[in-house]
Short mmCIF file of C-alpha atoms in Angstrom, two decimals:
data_model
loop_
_atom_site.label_atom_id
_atom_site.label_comp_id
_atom_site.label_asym_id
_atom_site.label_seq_id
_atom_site.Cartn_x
_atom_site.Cartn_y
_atom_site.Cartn_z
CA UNK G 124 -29.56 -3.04 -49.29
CA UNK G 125 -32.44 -5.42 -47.86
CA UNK G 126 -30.91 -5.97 -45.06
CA UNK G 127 -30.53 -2.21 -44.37
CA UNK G 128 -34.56 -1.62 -45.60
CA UNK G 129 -35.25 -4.52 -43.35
CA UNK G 130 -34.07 -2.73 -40.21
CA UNK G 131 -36.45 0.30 -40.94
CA UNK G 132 -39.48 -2.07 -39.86
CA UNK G 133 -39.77 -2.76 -36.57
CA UNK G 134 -41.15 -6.32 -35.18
CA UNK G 135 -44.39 -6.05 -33.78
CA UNK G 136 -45.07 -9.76 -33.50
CA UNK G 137 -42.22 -11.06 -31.01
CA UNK G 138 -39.58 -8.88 -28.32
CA UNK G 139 -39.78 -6.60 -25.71
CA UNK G 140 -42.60 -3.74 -26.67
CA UNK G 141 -41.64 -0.34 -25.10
CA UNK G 142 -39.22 0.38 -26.74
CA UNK G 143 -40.18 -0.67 -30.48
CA UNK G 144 -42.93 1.30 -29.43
CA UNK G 145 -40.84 4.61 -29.09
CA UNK G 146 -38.90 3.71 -32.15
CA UNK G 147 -42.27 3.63 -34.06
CA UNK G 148 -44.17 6.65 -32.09
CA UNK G 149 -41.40 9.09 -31.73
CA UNK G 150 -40.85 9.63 -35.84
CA UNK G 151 -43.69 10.07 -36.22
CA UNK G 152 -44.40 12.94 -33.57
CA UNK G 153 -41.10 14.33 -35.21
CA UNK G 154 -43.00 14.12 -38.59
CA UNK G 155 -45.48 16.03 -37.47
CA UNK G 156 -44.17 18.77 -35.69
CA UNK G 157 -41.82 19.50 -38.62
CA UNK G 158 -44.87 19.38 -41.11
CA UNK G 159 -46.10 21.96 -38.64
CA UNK G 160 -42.76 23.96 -38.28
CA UNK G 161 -42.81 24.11 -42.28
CA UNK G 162 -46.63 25.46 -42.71
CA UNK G 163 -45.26 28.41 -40.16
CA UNK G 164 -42.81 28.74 -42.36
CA UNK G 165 -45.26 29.10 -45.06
CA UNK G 166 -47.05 31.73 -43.44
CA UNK G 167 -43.80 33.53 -42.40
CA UNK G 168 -43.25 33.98 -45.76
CA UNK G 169 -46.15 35.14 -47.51
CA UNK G 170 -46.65 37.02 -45.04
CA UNK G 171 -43.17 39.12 -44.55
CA UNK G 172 -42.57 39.72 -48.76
CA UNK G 173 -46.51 39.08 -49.81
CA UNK G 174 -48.37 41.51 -47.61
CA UNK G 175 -51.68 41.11 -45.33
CA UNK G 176 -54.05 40.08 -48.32
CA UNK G 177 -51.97 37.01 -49.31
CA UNK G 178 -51.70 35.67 -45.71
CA UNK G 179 -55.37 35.91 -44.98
CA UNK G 180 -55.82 34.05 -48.17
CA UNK G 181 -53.86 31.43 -47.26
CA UNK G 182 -54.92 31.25 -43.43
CA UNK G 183 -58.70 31.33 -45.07
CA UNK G 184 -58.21 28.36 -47.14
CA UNK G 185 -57.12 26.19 -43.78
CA UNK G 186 -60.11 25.08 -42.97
CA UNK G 187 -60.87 23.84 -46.31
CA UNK G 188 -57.70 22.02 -46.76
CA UNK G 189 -58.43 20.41 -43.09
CA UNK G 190 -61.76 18.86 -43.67
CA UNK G 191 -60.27 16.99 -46.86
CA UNK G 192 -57.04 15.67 -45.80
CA UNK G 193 -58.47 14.56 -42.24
CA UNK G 194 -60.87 12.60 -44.09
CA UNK G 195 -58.45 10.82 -46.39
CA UNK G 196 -55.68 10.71 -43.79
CA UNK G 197 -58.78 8.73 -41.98
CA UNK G 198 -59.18 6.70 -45.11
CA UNK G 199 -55.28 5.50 -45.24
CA UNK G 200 -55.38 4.86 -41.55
CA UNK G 201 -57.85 1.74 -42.82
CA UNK G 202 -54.85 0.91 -44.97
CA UNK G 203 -52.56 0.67 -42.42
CA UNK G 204 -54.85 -1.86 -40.02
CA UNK G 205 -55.89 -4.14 -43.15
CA UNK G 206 -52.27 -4.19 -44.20
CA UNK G 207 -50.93 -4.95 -40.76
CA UNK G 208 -53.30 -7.81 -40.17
CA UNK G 209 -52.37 -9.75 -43.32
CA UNK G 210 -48.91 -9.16 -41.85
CA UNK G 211 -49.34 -11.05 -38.55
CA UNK G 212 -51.20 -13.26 -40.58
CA UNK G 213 -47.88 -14.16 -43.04
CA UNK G 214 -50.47 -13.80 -45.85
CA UNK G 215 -47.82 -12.46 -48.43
CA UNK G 216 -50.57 -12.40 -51.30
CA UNK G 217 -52.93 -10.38 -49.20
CA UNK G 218 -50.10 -7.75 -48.50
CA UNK G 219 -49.42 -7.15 -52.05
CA UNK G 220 -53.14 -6.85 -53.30
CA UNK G 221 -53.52 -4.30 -50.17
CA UNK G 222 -50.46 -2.72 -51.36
CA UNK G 223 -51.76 -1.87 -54.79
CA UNK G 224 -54.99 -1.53 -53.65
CA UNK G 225 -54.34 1.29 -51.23
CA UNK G 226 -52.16 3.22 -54.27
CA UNK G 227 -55.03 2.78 -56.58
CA UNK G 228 -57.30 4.66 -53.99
CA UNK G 229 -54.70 7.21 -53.22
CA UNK G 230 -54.76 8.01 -57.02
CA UNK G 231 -58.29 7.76 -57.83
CA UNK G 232 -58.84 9.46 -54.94
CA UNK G 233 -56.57 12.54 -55.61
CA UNK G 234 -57.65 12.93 -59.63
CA UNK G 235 -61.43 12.94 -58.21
CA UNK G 236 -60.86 15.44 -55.64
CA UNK G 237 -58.50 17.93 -57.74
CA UNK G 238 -60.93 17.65 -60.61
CA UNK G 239 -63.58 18.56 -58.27
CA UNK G 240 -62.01 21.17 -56.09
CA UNK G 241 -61.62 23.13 -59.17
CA UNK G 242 -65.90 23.54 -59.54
CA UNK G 243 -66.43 24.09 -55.54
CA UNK G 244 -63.63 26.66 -54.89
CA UNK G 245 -65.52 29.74 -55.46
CA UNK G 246 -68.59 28.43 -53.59
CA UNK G 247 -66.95 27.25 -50.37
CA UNK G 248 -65.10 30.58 -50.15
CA UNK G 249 -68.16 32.20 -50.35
CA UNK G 250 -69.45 29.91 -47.88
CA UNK G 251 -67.22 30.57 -45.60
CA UNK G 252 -67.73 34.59 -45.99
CA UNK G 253 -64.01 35.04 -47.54
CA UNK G 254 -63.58 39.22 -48.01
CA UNK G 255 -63.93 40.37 -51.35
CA UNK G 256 -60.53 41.56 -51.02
CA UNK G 257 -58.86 38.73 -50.82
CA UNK G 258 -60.83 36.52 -52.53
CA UNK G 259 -59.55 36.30 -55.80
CA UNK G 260 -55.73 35.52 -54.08
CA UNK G 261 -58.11 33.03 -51.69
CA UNK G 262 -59.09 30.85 -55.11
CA UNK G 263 -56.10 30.68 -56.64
CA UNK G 264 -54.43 29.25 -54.05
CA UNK G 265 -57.21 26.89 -53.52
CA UNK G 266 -57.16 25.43 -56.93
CA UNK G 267 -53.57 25.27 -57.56
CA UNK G 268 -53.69 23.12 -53.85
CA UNK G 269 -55.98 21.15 -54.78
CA UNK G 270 -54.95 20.27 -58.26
CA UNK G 271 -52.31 18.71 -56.20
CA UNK G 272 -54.56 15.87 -54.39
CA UNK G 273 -53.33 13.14 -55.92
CA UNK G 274 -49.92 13.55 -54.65
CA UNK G 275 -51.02 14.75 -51.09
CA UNK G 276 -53.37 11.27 -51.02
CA UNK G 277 -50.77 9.03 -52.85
CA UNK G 278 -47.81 10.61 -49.87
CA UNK G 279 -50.35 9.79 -47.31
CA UNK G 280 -51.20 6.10 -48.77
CA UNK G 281 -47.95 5.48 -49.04
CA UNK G 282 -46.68 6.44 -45.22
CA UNK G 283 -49.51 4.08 -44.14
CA UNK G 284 -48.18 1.24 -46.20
CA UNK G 285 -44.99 1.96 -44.19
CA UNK G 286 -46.16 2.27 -41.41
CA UNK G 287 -48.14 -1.09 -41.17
CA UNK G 288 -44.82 -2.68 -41.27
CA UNK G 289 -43.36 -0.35 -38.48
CA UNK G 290 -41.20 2.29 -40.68
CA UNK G 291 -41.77 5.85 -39.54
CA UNK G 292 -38.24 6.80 -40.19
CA UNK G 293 -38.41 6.74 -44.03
CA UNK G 294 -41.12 9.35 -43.81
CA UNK G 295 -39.18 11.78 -41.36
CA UNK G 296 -36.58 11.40 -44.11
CA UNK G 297 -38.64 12.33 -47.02
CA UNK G 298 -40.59 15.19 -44.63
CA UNK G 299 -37.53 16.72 -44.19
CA UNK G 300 -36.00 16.85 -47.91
CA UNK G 301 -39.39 17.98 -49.27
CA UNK G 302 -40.14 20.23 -46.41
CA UNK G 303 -36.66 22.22 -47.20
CA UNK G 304 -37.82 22.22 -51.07
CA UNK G 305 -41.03 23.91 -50.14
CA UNK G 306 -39.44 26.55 -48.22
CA UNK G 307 -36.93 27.09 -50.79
CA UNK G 308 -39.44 27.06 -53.41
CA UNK G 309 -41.30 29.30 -51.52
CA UNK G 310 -38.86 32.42 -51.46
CA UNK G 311 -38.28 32.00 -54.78
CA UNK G 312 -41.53 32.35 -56.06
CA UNK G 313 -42.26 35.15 -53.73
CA UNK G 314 -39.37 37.25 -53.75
CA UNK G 315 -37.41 36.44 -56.43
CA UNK G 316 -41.06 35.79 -58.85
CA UNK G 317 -42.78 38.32 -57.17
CA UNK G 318 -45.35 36.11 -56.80
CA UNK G 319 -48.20 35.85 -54.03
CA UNK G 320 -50.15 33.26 -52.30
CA UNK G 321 -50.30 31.40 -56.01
CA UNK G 322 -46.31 30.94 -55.66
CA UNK G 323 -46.65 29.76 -52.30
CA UNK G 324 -49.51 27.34 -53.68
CA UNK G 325 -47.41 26.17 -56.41
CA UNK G 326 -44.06 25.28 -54.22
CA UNK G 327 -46.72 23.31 -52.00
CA UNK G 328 -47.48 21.09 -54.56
CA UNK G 329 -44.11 20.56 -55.71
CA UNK G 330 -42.82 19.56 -52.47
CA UNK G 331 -45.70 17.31 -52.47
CA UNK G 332 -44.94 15.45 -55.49
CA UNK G 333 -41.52 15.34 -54.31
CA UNK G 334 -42.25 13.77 -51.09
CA UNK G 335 -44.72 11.56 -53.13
CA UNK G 336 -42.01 10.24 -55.55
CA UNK G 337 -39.38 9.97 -52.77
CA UNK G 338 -41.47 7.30 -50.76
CA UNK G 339 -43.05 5.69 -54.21
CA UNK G 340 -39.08 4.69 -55.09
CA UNK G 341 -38.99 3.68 -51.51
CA UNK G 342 -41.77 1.01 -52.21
CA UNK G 343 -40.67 0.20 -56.10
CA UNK G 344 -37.29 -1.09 -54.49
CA UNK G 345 -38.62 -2.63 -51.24
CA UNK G 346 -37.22 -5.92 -50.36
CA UNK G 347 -40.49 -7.47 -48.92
CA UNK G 348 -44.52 -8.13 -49.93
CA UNK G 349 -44.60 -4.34 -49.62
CA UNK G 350 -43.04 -2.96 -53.53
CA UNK G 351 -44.81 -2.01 -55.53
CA UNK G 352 -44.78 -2.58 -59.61
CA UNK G 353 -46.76 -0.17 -61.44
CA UNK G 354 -48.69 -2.87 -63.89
CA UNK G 355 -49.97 -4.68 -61.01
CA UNK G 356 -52.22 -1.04 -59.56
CA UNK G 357 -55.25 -2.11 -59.46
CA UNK G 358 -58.12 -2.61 -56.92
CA UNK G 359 -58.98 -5.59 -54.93
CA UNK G 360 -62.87 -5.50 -54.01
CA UNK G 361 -62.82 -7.10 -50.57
CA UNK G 362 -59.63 -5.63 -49.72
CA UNK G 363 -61.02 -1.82 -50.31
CA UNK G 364 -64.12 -2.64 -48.42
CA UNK G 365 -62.15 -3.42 -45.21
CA UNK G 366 -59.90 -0.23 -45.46
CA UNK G 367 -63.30 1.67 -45.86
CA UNK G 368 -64.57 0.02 -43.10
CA UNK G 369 -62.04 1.31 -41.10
CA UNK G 370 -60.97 4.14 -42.46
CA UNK G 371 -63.76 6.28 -43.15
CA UNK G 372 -65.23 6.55 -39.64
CA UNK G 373 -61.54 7.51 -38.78
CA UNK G 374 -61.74 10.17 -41.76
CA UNK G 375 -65.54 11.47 -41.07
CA UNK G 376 -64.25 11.86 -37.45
CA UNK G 377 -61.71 13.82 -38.47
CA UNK G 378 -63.81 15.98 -40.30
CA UNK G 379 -66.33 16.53 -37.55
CA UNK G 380 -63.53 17.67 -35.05
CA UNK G 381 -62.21 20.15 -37.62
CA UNK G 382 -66.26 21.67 -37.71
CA UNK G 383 -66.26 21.32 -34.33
CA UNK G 384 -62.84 23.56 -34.15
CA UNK G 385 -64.45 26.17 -36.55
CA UNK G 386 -66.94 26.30 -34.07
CA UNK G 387 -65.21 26.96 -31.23
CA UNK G 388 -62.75 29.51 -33.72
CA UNK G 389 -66.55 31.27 -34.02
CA UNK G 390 -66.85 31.89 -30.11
CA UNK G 391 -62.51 32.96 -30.12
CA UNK G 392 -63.36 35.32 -32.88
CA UNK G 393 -66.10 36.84 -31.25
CA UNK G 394 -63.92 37.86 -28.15
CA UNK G 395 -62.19 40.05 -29.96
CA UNK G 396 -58.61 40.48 -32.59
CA UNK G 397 -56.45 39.98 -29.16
CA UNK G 398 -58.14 36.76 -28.38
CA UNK G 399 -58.03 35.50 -31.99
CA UNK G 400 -54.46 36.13 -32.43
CA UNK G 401 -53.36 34.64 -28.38
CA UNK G 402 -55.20 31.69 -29.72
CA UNK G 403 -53.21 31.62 -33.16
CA UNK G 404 -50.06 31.57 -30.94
CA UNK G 405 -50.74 29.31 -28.67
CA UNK G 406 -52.07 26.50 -31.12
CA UNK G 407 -48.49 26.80 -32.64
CA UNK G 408 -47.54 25.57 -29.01
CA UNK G 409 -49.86 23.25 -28.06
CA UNK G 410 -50.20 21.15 -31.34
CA UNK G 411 -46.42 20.13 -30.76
CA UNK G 412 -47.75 18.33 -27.75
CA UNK G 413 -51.07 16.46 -29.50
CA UNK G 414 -48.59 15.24 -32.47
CA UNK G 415 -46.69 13.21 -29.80
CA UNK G 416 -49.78 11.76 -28.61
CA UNK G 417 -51.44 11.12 -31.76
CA UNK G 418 -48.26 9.26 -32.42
CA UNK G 419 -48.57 6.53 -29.71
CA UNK G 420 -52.40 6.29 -30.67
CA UNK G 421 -51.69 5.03 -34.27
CA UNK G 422 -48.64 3.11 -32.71
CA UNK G 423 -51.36 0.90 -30.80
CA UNK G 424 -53.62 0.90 -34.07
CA UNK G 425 -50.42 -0.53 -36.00
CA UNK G 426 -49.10 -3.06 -33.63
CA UNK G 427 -52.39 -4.45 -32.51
CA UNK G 428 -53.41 -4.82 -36.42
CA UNK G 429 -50.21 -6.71 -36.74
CA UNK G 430 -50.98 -9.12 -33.20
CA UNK G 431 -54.64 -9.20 -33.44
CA UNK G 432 -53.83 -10.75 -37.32
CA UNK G 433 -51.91 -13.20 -35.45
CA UNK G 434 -54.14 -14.27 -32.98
CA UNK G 435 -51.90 -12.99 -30.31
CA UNK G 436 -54.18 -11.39 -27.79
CA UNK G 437 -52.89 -10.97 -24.40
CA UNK G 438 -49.77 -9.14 -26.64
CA UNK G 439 -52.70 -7.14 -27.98
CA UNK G 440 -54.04 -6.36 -24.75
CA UNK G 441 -49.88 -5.28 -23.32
CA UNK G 442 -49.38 -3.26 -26.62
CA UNK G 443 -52.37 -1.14 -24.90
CA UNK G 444 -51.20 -0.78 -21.31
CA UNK G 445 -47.66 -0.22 -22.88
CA UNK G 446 -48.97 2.04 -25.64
CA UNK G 447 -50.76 3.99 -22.50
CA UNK G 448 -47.16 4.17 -19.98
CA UNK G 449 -45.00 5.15 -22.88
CA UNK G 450 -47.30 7.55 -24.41
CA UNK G 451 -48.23 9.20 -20.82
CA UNK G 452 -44.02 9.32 -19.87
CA UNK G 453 -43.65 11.26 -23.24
CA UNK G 454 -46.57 13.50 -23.58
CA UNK G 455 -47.25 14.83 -20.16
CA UNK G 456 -43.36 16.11 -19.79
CA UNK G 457 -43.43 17.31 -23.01
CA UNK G 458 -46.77 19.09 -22.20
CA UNK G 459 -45.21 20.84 -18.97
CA UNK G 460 -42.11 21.95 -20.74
CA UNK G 461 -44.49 23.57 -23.17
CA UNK G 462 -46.36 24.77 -21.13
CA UNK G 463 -43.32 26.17 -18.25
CA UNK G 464 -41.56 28.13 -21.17
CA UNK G 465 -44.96 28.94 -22.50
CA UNK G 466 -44.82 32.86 -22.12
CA UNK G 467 -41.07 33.12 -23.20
CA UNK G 468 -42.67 30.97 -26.86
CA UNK G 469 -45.91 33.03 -26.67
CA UNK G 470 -43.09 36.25 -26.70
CA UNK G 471 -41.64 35.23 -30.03
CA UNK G 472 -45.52 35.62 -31.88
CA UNK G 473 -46.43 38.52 -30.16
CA UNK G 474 -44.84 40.68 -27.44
CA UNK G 475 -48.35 42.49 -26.44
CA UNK G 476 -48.83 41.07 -22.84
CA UNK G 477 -52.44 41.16 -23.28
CA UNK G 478 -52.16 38.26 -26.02
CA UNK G 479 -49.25 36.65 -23.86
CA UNK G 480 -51.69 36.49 -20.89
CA UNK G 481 -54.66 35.15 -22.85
CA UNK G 482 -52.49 32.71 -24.90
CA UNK G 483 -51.14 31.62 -21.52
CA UNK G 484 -54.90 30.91 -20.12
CA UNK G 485 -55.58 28.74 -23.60
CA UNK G 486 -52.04 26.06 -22.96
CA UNK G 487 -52.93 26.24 -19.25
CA UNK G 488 -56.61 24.36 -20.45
CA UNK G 489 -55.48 22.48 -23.15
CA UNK G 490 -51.32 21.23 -22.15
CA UNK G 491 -52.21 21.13 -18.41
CA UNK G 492 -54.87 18.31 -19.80
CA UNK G 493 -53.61 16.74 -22.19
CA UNK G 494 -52.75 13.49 -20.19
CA UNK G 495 -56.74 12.89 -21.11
CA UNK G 496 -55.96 13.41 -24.65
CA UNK G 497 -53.48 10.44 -23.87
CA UNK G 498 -56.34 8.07 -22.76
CA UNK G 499 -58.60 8.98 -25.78
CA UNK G 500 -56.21 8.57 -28.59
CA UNK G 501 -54.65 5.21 -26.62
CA UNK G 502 -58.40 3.96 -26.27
CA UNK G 503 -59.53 4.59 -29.76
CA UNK G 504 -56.56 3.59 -31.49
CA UNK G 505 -56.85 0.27 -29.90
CA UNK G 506 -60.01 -0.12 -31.20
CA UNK G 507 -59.40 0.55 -34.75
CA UNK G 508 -56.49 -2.23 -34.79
CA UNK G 509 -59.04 -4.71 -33.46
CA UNK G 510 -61.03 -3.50 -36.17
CA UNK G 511 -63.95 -1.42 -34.44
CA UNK G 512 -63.41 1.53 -36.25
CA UNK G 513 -67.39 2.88 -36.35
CA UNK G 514 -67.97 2.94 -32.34
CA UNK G 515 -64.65 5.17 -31.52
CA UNK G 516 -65.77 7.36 -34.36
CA UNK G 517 -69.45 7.76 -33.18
CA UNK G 518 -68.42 8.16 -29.34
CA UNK G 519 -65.93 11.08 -30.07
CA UNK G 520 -67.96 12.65 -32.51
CA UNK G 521 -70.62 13.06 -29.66
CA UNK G 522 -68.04 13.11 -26.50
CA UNK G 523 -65.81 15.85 -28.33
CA UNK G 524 -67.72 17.62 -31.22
CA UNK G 525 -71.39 18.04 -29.71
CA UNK G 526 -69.93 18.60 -26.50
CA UNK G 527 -68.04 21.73 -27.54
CA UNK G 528 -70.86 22.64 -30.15
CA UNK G 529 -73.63 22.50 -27.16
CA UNK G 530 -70.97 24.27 -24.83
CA UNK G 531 -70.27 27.35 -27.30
CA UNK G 532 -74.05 28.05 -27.67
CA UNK G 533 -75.11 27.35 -24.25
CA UNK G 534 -72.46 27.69 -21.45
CA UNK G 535 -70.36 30.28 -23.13
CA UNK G 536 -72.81 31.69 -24.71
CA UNK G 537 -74.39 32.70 -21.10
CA UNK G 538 -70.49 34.09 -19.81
CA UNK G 539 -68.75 35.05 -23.04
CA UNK G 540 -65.43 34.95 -21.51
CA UNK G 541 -62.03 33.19 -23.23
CA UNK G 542 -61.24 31.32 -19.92
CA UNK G 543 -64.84 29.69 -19.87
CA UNK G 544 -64.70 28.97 -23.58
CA UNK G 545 -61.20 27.07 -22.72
CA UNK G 546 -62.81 24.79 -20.60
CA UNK G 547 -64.11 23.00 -22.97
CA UNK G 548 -61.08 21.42 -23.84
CA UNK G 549 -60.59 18.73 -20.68
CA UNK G 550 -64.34 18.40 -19.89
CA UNK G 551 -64.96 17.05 -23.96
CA UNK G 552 -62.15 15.01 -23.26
CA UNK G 553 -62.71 13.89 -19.81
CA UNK G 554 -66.13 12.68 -21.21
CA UNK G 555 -64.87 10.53 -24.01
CA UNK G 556 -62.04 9.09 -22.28
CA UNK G 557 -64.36 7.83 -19.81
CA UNK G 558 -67.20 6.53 -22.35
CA UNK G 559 -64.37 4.90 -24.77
CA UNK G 560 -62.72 3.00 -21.85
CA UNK G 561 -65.99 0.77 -21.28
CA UNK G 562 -66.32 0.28 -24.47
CA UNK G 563 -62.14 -0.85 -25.11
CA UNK G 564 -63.11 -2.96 -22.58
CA UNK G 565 -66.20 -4.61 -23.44
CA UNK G 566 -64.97 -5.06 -26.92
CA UNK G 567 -61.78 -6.84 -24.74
CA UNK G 568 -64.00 -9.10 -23.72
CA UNK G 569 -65.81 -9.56 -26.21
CA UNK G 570 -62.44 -10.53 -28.55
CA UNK G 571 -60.65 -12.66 -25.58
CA UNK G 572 -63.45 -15.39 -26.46
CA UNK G 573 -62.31 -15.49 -30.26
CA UNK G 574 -59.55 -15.36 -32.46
CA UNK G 575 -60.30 -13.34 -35.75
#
């Protein structure tokens, strides 16, 4: 049995790179685009046996849902560096405290935000002009998601902890099983319960705690520094300041891109229902391709935390030129096949060639690009495994969420049409690309003179 849990880790420290790398990256990307295949499935659902009124309850709490979980996501993302670095620096003791410290934040964390999201519901909704007509279905989905937290934060905790030691694969596992629950749960509650979005809210949850448990056992019965015994959750002050350190910048960036997104959803919405629902479709498409790159970007957070722990920095400074080849051979093909079949994909949403033709416009901008994307997530996750979380956060907060903020208002705003609105896309990332690579290497520099 530990020799079978050992093989789920991959070794960051020693061997050939590339292809650990893929054997990290590409379960993850698979992770996901199933998570994403599953919240379709969701949406299928509630909307085919629920009616229009449940699925714009659902699709209104999205946005809500976003701006939490990419903060905390953010947050665990500081677990995984801190956790990583004690592990290229053998320091067994510091991998257990982290351990337990990253659980105890995951569930004081959740009970905090569930207890909370249970005063703000009504008052965000509002906020965010929900219809009367749906609103009632709008906040009871809300609260029954987030009464969940804790075991959205603890399943997120918990696939950093695995992932600092290079297992992606147990999470893919556990996805899948809970992401089959959910959409089981889901037509029962609907159709068989005759419930609305509140059934789809509850099976949510459950698969959550599901997925939770499934990787908690995973850790109680590790082999390595890595278990986890539940007397010894508890926080360990210096430990929790350097996964805030660099997790929250990671988190608060998150949370700016998803205003920065509602933003941009502002201008779409303003073109019109055809535009709003081409641009519906297509995101369906197109985040299949980001989830692949976002893959190889925490892939060079994760093995650099391990090197740069070690003291091993020209295999720092590899991970990042290998991180960049492999990512770039896997995400640009990916993003032309996507983007080749992309009116025969765009066909199964919505036959209307109107929205085909639109839809078709937004991949062209965004998968015909995304080799940028590539660059930005390679250059930033770099940085965070070094450690520099703040400066990555700051620079794409400007290069990607003011950019698009000032374009909406100011270029679109004087030629209100979708394909201008699109070009946003490259040109925000063009920008930070360009400003982040200085700084990755200036910092390179900077870090080549020391060991940490």
């Amino acid at each position: 049995m530990a020799d079978a849990k050992s093989r789920r880790n991959v070794n960051m420290l020693e061997g050939s790179l590339w292809d650990k790398i893929l054997l990290f990256a590409l379960p993850l990307a698979a992770t996901g685009m199933l998570q994403q295949l599953f919240n379709a499935a969701d949406v299928a659902v509630v909307g085919t046996f629920a009616g229009t009124d449940a699925m714009a309850a659902v699709g209104s709490n999205a946005s809500v849902i976003g701006l939490f979980i990419n903060l905390f996501v953010g947050v665990s993302i500081g677990a995984t560096v801190v956790i990583a670095r004690y592990t290229g620096l053998g320091r067994t003791d510091r991998i257990d405290a982290g351990v337990h410290t990253a659980i105890w934040m995951a569930l004081v964390s959740g009970v905090a935000l569930a207890l909370a999201g249970q005063v703000i519901t009504v008052p965000v909704l509002k906020l965010l002009s929900v219809p009367d007509s749906v609103m009632s279905l709008a906040a009871v989905y809300l609260r029954i998601y987030m009464a969940g937290m804790a075991a959205i934060l603890l399943y997120n905790f918990e696939a950093a902890i695995l992932r600092s030691r290079g297992d992606t694969r147990t999470t893919l596992i556990c996805l899948v099983i809970s992401g089959i629950v959910n959409v089981i749960l889901n037509l029962f509650f609907v159709i068989i319960c005759h419930m609305s979005a509140g059934g789809v809210a509850i099976a949510t949850v459950i698969a959550n705690i599901v997925s939770a448990l499934l990787l908690l056992r995973r850790l109680m019965t590790a082999g390595d520094e890595t278990k986890v015994s539940l007397n010894k959750i508890r926080p360990d002050r210096m430990i929790a300041s350097q996964m805030l350190k660099i997790g929250v910048p990671a988190g608060i960036q998150g949370m700016v891109f998803s205003l920065s997104n509602m933003c941009v959803q502002f201008a779409i919405n303003s073109l019109g229902s055809d535009a709003m629902a081409a641009s519906s479709a297509a995101f369906y498409i197109e985040i299949m391709a980001y989830f692949a790159i976002n893959a190889f970007g925490q892939a060079a957070t994760t093995f650099i935390g391990q090197n740069y722990g070690a003291g091993n920095i020209p295999r720092c400074r590899k991970i990042t030129r290998t991180c960049m080849g492999v990512g770039l051979g896997v995400a640009v093909p990916v993003s032309f096949i996507l983007l080749y079949f992309g009116r025969q994909i765009l066909w199964i949403f919505n036959s209307d060639p109107v929205i085909i033709e639109i839809g078709r416009t937004r991949l062209f901008y965004i998968l015909a690009f995304e080799g940028i994307n590539v660059l930005m997530e390679i250059f930033s996750g770099s940085l965070r495994g070094y450690g520099y979380s703040t400066v990555p956060a700051l620079v794409s907060i400007f290069g990607v969420c003011v950019v698009r903020i000032f374009w909406v208002f100011s270029v679109f705003a004087n030629d209100p049409t979708y394909e201008r609105l699109m070009q946003v896309y490259p040109i925000s990332w063009a920008l930070t690309s360009f400003v982040l690579a200085i700084l990755y290497f200036i910092f390179r520099r900077k870090i080549s003179a020391r060991k940490p």
